[in-house]
């Protein structure tokens, strides 16, 4: 069965994010709580820190994909930036939605939230790469990815005192 290159690369990207995001969950502890590792991986069990599990692996993958595929797919940059934002935002949205309904959290549902968020992020990226509907928002979405990047760096060790940042 023939699978187009973009679809294949999207599946590879999703697998990359699922594997590296899962490993990233443990990396801070494995490195003896290395400060630099903590900037890019969760340093605690807050929802905010778990947003890194999609953000940084997808940012890494998309940077390579954009470099390699931008000539063949001129809308891939905006598509990935929007996908990163959506996938990252879905972590707290889905987590707080299911915990509001169930009044508690469950590890298997937390893992499902990660998988669903990553899958939807890549699905959106794939569709927007083909349709180019995100192209007018390239600069805005890149700026928002940059702001989120800076927030992850700043709030890792200086988190605001709001529920999103609490363990």
C-alpha positions as a LaTeX table, in Angstrom:
\begin{tabular}{lrrr}
\hline
Residue & $x$ (\AA) & $y$ (\AA) & $z$ (\AA) \\
\hline
Unk1 & 0.00 & 0.00 & 0.00 \\
Unk2 & 1.34 & 3.42 & $-1.00$ \\
Unk3 & 1.61 & 6.11 & 1.66 \\
Unk4 & 2.54 & 9.65 & 0.67 \\
Unk5 & 5.73 & 11.14 & 2.12 \\
Unk6 & 3.98 & 13.75 & 4.24 \\
Unk7 & 1.69 & 11.19 & 5.84 \\
Unk8 & 4.65 & 8.90 & 6.52 \\
Unk9 & 6.68 & 11.75 & 8.01 \\
Unk10 & 3.69 & 12.79 & 10.14 \\
Unk11 & 3.42 & 9.30 & 11.59 \\
Unk12 & 7.19 & 9.24 & 12.21 \\
Unk13 & 6.89 & 12.61 & 13.95 \\
Unk14 & 4.05 & 11.42 & 16.14 \\
Unk15 & 6.02 & 8.33 & 17.14 \\
Unk16 & 9.08 & 10.49 & 17.81 \\
Unk17 & 7.09 & 12.79 & 20.10 \\
Unk18 & 5.40 & 9.91 & 21.92 \\
Unk19 & 8.71 & 8.15 & 22.55 \\
Unk20 & 10.83 & 11.20 & 23.40 \\
Unk21 & 8.02 & 12.78 & 25.42 \\
Unk22 & 7.66 & 9.60 & 27.46 \\
Unk23 & 11.41 & 9.42 & 28.06 \\
Unk24 & 11.52 & 13.14 & 28.85 \\
Unk25 & 9.11 & 12.53 & 31.72 \\
Unk26 & 11.92 & 10.75 & 33.55 \\
Unk27 & 14.99 & 12.60 & 32.25 \\
Unk28 & 15.17 & 15.23 & 35.00 \\
Unk29 & 15.35 & 12.52 & 37.66 \\
Unk30 & 17.72 & 10.37 & 35.61 \\
Unk31 & 20.16 & 13.29 & 35.30 \\
Unk32 & 20.23 & 13.87 & 39.05 \\
Unk33 & 17.97 & 16.92 & 38.71 \\
Unk34 & 20.23 & 18.66 & 36.22 \\
Unk35 & 19.18 & 22.31 & 35.90 \\
Unk36 & 19.54 & 22.37 & 32.10 \\
Unk37 & 17.57 & 19.13 & 31.67 \\
Unk38 & 14.86 & 20.67 & 33.83 \\
Unk39 & 14.40 & 23.55 & 31.42 \\
Unk40 & 13.20 & 21.13 & 28.74 \\
Unk41 & 11.68 & 18.29 & 30.76 \\
Unk42 & 9.25 & 18.17 & 33.69 \\
Unk43 & 10.77 & 19.05 & 37.05 \\
Unk44 & 7.60 & 18.18 & 38.97 \\
Unk45 & 4.13 & 16.72 & 38.45 \\
Unk46 & 2.34 & 19.98 & 37.63 \\
Unk47 & 0.21 & 20.21 & 34.51 \\
Unk48 & 2.44 & 23.04 & 33.26 \\
Unk49 & 5.56 & 20.90 & 33.42 \\
Unk50 & 3.80 & 18.08 & 31.56 \\
Unk51 & 3.06 & 20.44 & 28.68 \\
Unk52 & 6.80 & 20.20 & 27.93 \\
Unk53 & 6.31 & 16.55 & 26.95 \\
Unk54 & 4.74 & 17.65 & 23.67 \\
Unk55 & 6.20 & 21.11 & 23.21 \\
Unk56 & 9.92 & 20.39 & 23.11 \\
Unk57 & 9.90 & 17.05 & 21.24 \\
Unk58 & 7.50 & 18.45 & 18.64 \\
Unk59 & 9.53 & 21.65 & 18.33 \\
Unk60 & 12.66 & 19.57 & 17.71 \\
Unk61 & 10.98 & 17.31 & 15.16 \\
Unk62 & 9.26 & 20.19 & 13.38 \\
Unk63 & 12.50 & 22.16 & 13.11 \\
Unk64 & 14.09 & 19.29 & 11.21 \\
Unk65 & 10.95 & 18.62 & 9.15 \\
Unk66 & 10.59 & 22.28 & 8.19 \\
Unk67 & 14.24 & 22.43 & 7.12 \\
Unk68 & 13.93 & 19.27 & 5.01 \\
Unk69 & 10.43 & 19.73 & 3.59 \\
Unk70 & 9.79 & 23.49 & 3.28 \\
Unk71 & 10.46 & 23.52 & $-0.48$ \\
Unk72 & 8.08 & 20.63 & $-1.13$ \\
Unk73 & 5.46 & 21.86 & 1.37 \\
Unk74 & 5.49 & 25.68 & 1.55 \\
Unk75 & 2.90 & 25.77 & 4.36 \\
Unk76 & 4.65 & 23.34 & 6.68 \\
Unk77 & 6.09 & 26.03 & 8.98 \\
Unk78 & 2.79 & 27.57 & 9.96 \\
Unk79 & 1.22 & 24.13 & 10.16 \\
Unk80 & 3.78 & 22.90 & 12.66 \\
Unk81 & 3.74 & 26.08 & 14.74 \\
Unk82 & $-0.04$ & 25.86 & 15.05 \\
Unk83 & 0.17 & 22.11 & 15.74 \\
Unk84 & 2.68 & 22.70 & 18.54 \\
Unk85 & 0.42 & 25.31 & 20.12 \\
Unk86 & $-2.68$ & 23.12 & 19.85 \\
Unk87 & $-0.98$ & 19.99 & 21.17 \\
Unk88 & 0.56 & 21.86 & 24.08 \\
Unk89 & $-2.73$ & 23.60 & 24.94 \\
Unk90 & $-4.66$ & 20.33 & 24.82 \\
Unk91 & $-2.70$ & 18.92 & 27.77 \\
Unk92 & $-4.30$ & 21.23 & 30.37 \\
Unk93 & $-7.63$ & 21.43 & 28.53 \\
Unk94 & $-8.13$ & 17.66 & 28.44 \\
Unk95 & $-6.64$ & 17.09 & 31.90 \\
Unk96 & $-8.85$ & 19.67 & 33.62 \\
Unk97 & $-11.89$ & 18.55 & 31.63 \\
Unk98 & $-11.64$ & 14.92 & 32.65 \\
Unk99 & $-10.68$ & 15.68 & 36.26 \\
Unk100 & $-13.61$ & 18.10 & 36.57 \\
Unk101 & $-15.95$ & 15.32 & 35.47 \\
Unk102 & $-14.38$ & 12.54 & 37.58 \\
Unk103 & $-13.25$ & 14.70 & 40.53 \\
Unk104 & $-9.88$ & 12.94 & 40.49 \\
Unk105 & $-7.08$ & 12.04 & 38.11 \\
Unk106 & $-5.95$ & 8.62 & 36.94 \\
Unk107 & $-2.52$ & 7.77 & 35.56 \\
Unk108 & $-3.91$ & 5.89 & 32.55 \\
Unk109 & $-6.08$ & 8.90 & 31.65 \\
Unk110 & $-3.11$ & 11.25 & 32.08 \\
Unk111 & $-1.19$ & 9.09 & 29.62 \\
Unk112 & $-4.20$ & 9.07 & 27.28 \\
Unk113 & $-4.30$ & 12.89 & 27.44 \\
Unk114 & $-0.66$ & 12.98 & 26.30 \\
Unk115 & $-1.28$ & 10.53 & 23.44 \\
Unk116 & $-4.48$ & 12.26 & 22.28 \\
Unk117 & $-2.88$ & 15.71 & 22.46 \\
Unk118 & 0.12 & 14.60 & 20.41 \\
Unk119 & $-2.06$ & 12.80 & 17.85 \\
Unk120 & $-4.31$ & 15.83 & 17.39 \\
Unk121 & $-1.28$ & 18.14 & 17.13 \\
Unk122 & 0.13 & 16.09 & 14.26 \\
Unk123 & $-3.27$ & 15.63 & 12.62 \\
Unk124 & $-3.76$ & 19.41 & 12.58 \\
Unk125 & $-0.22$ & 19.95 & 11.31 \\
Unk126 & $-0.77$ & 17.44 & 8.51 \\
Unk127 & $-4.09$ & 18.98 & 7.43 \\
Unk128 & $-2.78$ & 22.55 & 7.58 \\
Unk129 & 0.33 & 21.62 & 5.61 \\
Unk130 & $-1.89$ & 20.37 & 2.80 \\
Unk131 & $-4.56$ & 23.10 & 2.95 \\
Unk132 & $-2.30$ & 26.09 & 3.69 \\
Unk133 & $-5.11$ & 27.59 & 5.82 \\
Unk134 & $-2.62$ & 28.44 & 8.56 \\
Unk135 & $-0.21$ & 30.29 & 6.25 \\
Unk136 & $-1.59$ & 33.79 & 7.08 \\
Unk137 & $-0.84$ & 33.06 & 10.75 \\
Unk138 & 2.79 & 32.00 & 10.31 \\
Unk139 & 4.33 & 35.00 & 12.05 \\
Unk140 & 1.75 & 35.07 & 14.86 \\
Unk141 & 2.03 & 31.34 & 15.53 \\
Unk142 & 5.85 & 31.51 & 15.47 \\
Unk143 & 5.74 & 34.42 & 17.91 \\
Unk144 & 3.42 & 32.46 & 20.23 \\
Unk145 & 5.72 & 29.42 & 20.07 \\
Unk146 & 8.61 & 31.72 & 21.00 \\
Unk147 & 6.68 & 33.23 & 23.91 \\
Unk148 & 5.72 & 29.76 & 25.14 \\
Unk149 & 9.35 & 28.65 & 24.83 \\
Unk150 & 10.45 & 31.61 & 26.98 \\
Unk151 & 7.68 & 30.92 & 29.50 \\
Unk152 & 8.82 & 27.32 & 29.88 \\
Unk153 & 12.37 & 28.50 & 30.59 \\
Unk154 & 11.30 & 31.21 & 33.04 \\
Unk155 & 8.50 & 29.37 & 34.85 \\
Unk156 & 10.43 & 26.12 & 35.33 \\
Unk157 & 12.26 & 27.53 & 38.32 \\
Unk158 & 10.12 & 30.63 & 39.01 \\
Unk159 & 6.51 & 29.41 & 38.59 \\
Unk160 & 3.56 & 31.69 & 39.33 \\
Unk161 & 1.39 & 30.66 & 42.25 \\
Unk162 & $-1.61$ & 29.48 & 40.20 \\
Unk163 & $-3.11$ & 25.97 & 39.93 \\
Unk164 & $-1.58$ & 25.20 & 36.51 \\
Unk165 & 1.86 & 25.29 & 38.11 \\
Unk166 & 1.05 & 23.35 & 41.29 \\
Unk167 & 1.90 & 19.68 & 41.74 \\
\hline
\end{tabular}
